[in-house]
CSV table of C-alpha atoms in Angstrom, one decimal:
chain,number,residue,atom,x,y,z
A,1,MET,CA,-14.7,-9.1,8.8
A,2,ASP,CA,-11.5,-11.1,9.5
A,3,THR,CA,-9.0,-8.6,10.7
A,4,SER,CA,-6.7,-11.3,12.0
A,5,ILE,CA,-5.3,-12.3,8.6
A,6,GLY,CA,-2.4,-9.8,9.0
A,7,LEU,CA,-1.4,-11.9,12.0
A,8,ARG,CA,-1.4,-15.1,10.0
A,9,THR,CA,0.5,-14.0,6.9
A,10,ARG,CA,2.8,-11.2,5.8
A,11,ASP,CA,2.4,-12.1,2.1
A,12,PRO,CA,1.2,-8.9,0.4
A,13,LYS,CA,-0.6,-10.8,-2.3
A,14,GLU,CA,-2.6,-12.8,0.2
A,15,LEU,CA,-3.3,-9.7,2.3
A,16,LEU,CA,-4.7,-7.8,-0.6
A,17,ASN,CA,-6.7,-10.7,-2.0
A,18,ALA,CA,-8.2,-11.3,1.5
A,19,VAL,CA,-10.2,-8.0,1.2
A,20,GLN,CA,-12.0,-9.2,-2.0
A,21,PRO,CA,-15.1,-10.5,-0.1
A,22,ASN,CA,-15.5,-7.1,1.5
A,23,ILE,CA,-15.8,-5.1,-1.8
A,24,ALA,CA,-19.1,-3.3,-1.3
A,25,HIS,CA,-19.0,-0.5,-4.0
A,26,LEU,CA,-18.9,-0.8,-7.8
A,27,THR,CA,-18.7,-4.6,-7.5
A,28,VAL,CA,-19.6,-5.0,-11.2
A,29,ASN,CA,-16.4,-3.1,-12.1
A,30,ILE,CA,-14.2,-4.8,-9.6
A,31,LEU,CA,-15.4,-8.4,-9.4
A,32,ASP,CA,-17.0,-9.2,-12.8
A,33,GLY,CA,-13.6,-9.5,-14.5
A,34,GLY,CA,-12.9,-12.8,-12.8
A,35,MET,CA,-9.5,-11.5,-11.5
A,36,THR,CA,-8.1,-11.5,-8.0
A,37,LEU,CA,-7.6,-8.0,-6.5
A,38,TRP,CA,-3.9,-8.6,-6.9
A,39,ASP,CA,-4.2,-9.2,-10.6
A,40,ARG,CA,-6.5,-6.3,-11.0
A,41,GLU,CA,-4.1,-3.8,-9.4
A,42,ILE,CA,-1.2,-5.2,-11.4
A,43,ALA,CA,-3.3,-4.8,-14.6
A,44,LEU,CA,-4.1,-1.2,-13.7
A,45,LEU,CA,-0.4,-0.5,-12.9
A,46,LEU,CA,0.6,-1.9,-16.3
A,47,ARG,CA,-2.1,0.1,-18.0
A,48,ASP,CA,-1.0,3.4,-16.5
A,49,HIS,CA,2.7,3.0,-16.2
A,50,THR,CA,5.6,1.9,-18.4
A,51,MET,CA,6.9,-1.2,-16.7
A,52,VAL,CA,7.0,-4.9,-17.0
A,53,ARG,CA,4.8,-7.2,-14.8
A,54,ASP,CA,7.7,-8.2,-12.5
A,55,MET,CA,8.3,-4.6,-11.6
A,56,ALA,CA,4.6,-3.9,-11.1
A,57,GLU,CA,4.4,-6.9,-8.7
A,58,ARG,CA,7.4,-5.7,-6.8
A,59,ILE,CA,6.0,-2.2,-6.5
A,60,LEU,CA,2.5,-3.3,-5.5
A,61,GLY,CA,3.8,-5.8,-3.0
A,62,ASN,CA,5.9,-3.2,-1.2
A,63,ALA,CA,3.0,-0.7,-1.4
A,64,VAL,CA,0.7,-3.2,0.3
A,65,MET,CA,3.4,-3.9,3.0
A,66,TYR,CA,3.9,-0.1,3.6
A,67,THR,CA,0.1,0.5,3.7
A,68,LEU,CA,-0.6,-2.2,6.2
A,69,ALA,CA,2.4,-1.1,8.4
A,70,CYS,CA,0.9,2.4,8.4
A,71,ILE,CA,-2.4,0.9,9.5
A,72,GLU,CA,-1.0,-1.5,12.1
A,73,HIS,CA,1.4,1.1,13.6
A,74,PRO,CA,-0.1,4.6,13.3
A,75,GLU,CA,2.3,5.8,16.0
A,76,VAL,CA,5.3,5.2,13.8
A,77,HIS,CA,6.1,7.8,11.1
A,78,LEU,CA,6.7,6.0,7.8
A,79,GLY,CA,7.3,7.0,4.3
A,80,VAL,CA,8.0,5.7,0.8
A,81,GLY,CA,10.1,6.7,-2.1
A,82,LYS,CA,8.7,7.7,-5.5
A,83,LEU,CA,8.8,4.1,-6.9
A,84,VAL,CA,6.8,2.4,-4.1
A,85,ASP,CA,4.5,5.4,-3.9
A,86,ILE,CA,3.3,4.5,-7.4
A,87,GLY,CA,1.8,1.3,-5.9
A,88,VAL,CA,0.4,3.2,-2.9
A,89,HIS,CA,-1.4,5.6,-5.2
A,90,GLN,CA,-2.7,2.7,-7.2
A,91,LEU,CA,-4.4,1.3,-4.1
A,92,ILE,CA,-5.8,4.6,-3.1
A,93,LEU,CA,-7.1,5.4,-6.6
A,94,ASP,CA,-9.1,2.1,-6.9
A,95,THR,CA,-11.5,3.4,-4.2
A,96,PRO,CA,-13.7,0.4,-3.8
A,97,VAL,CA,-10.6,-1.7,-3.1
A,98,TRP,CA,-9.2,1.0,-0.8
A,99,PHE,CA,-12.5,1.2,1.1
A,100,ALA,CA,-12.5,-2.6,1.5
A,101,LEU,CA,-8.8,-2.5,2.6
A,102,CYS,CA,-9.7,0.1,5.2
A,103,ASP,CA,-12.7,-1.9,6.3
A,104,VAL,CA,-10.8,-5.1,6.8
A,105,TYR,CA,-7.5,-3.8,8.2
A,106,ASN,CA,-8.3,-0.4,9.7
A,107,SER,CA,-11.5,-1.3,11.5
A,108,GLY,CA,-13.6,0.4,8.9
A,109,ARG,CA,-11.9,3.8,9.4
A,110,TYR,CA,-10.8,5.5,6.2
A,111,LYS,CA,-7.0,5.9,5.9
A,112,HIS,CA,-6.3,9.3,4.6
A,113,HIS,CA,-3.5,10.3,2.2
A,114,ALA,CA,-2.3,13.8,3.1
A,115,PRO,CA,1.0,14.6,1.4
A,116,PHE,CA,3.0,17.8,1.9
A,117,ILE,CA,4.3,19.5,-1.2
A,118,GLU,CA,8.0,19.1,-0.5
A,119,ARG,CA,9.7,15.7,-0.5
A,120,ARG,CA,11.7,14.7,2.5
A,121,SER,CA,15.4,13.9,2.3
A,122,ASP,CA,16.1,12.8,5.9
A,123,GLY,CA,16.4,9.0,5.4
A,124,LEU,CA,12.8,8.2,6.4
A,125,CYS,CA,12.5,5.9,3.4
A,126,LEU,CA,15.4,3.8,4.6
A,127,ARG,CA,14.1,3.8,8.1
A,128,THR,CA,10.7,2.7,6.9
A,129,ALA,CA,12.3,-0.3,5.0
A,130,ASP,CA,14.1,-1.3,8.2
A,131,PHE,CA,10.8,-1.0,10.2
A,132,LEU,CA,8.9,-3.1,7.6
A,133,THR,CA,11.5,-5.8,8.0
A,134,SER,CA,11.4,-5.6,11.8
A,135,ILE,CA,7.6,-6.4,11.7
A,136,GLY,CA,8.0,-9.4,9.5
A,137,PHE,CA,7.7,-8.2,6.0
A,138,ASP,CA,10.0,-9.4,3.3
A,139,ILE,CA,10.7,-6.2,1.5
A,140,ASP,CA,12.4,-5.6,-1.8
A,141,THR,CA,15.5,-3.8,-0.6
A,142,GLU,CA,16.4,-2.6,-4.1
A,143,LEU,CA,13.2,-0.7,-4.4
A,144,TRP,CA,13.6,1.0,-1.1
A,145,ALA,CA,17.3,1.8,-1.7
A,146,ILE,CA,16.6,3.4,-5.1
A,147,ASP,CA,14.9,6.3,-3.5
A,148,GLY,CA,17.0,6.0,-0.3
A,149,THR,CA,16.7,9.5,1.3
A,150,ASP,CA,14.3,11.0,-1.2
A,151,CYS,CA,11.1,10.1,0.5
A,152,SER,CA,7.4,10.8,0.2
A,153,PRO,CA,6.1,13.9,1.9
A,154,CYS,CA,3.3,12.2,3.8
A,155,ASP,CA,1.9,13.8,7.0
A,156,ASN,CA,1.6,11.5,10.0
A,157,LYS,CA,0.0,14.3,12.1
A,158,VAL,CA,-3.4,14.2,10.3
A,159,PRO,CA,-5.6,11.7,12.2
A,160,ASP,CA,-5.4,8.3,10.6
A,161,SER,CA,-3.3,9.3,7.7
A,162,HIS,CA,0.0,8.1,6.3
């Protein structure tokens, strides 16, 4: 497994597509459509949510950036707003893709999703946007600003969670 790709690129499309060779489960469902993983996740977002492709790509891109930042920096508490969280949930729900993503970028350890019930309103979303920028990601500032202080209730205290 090539875990160094995150060091070579910060492009979320490339980072997501790079896990495709590591899909090990339900490969007929995932790989037989002839789509890249990026296009598959966009198609699933468009199927399940009312949005245009451009918005789906913006959401997915920022979700990939957030997810990989959580994996690369487990010591930093990060969170997303409702809009980017749609993309994070899309990645998690497509479990063969999520498992492959964890295999490639998290040394095979499953990255848990352990949300609290209450949303946070302490500015974590904006601090996360700043952090993503500081580690080389080209975030969509508009998406992060929309939710601003209304952030996801993820728990960073559960081992290997976001």
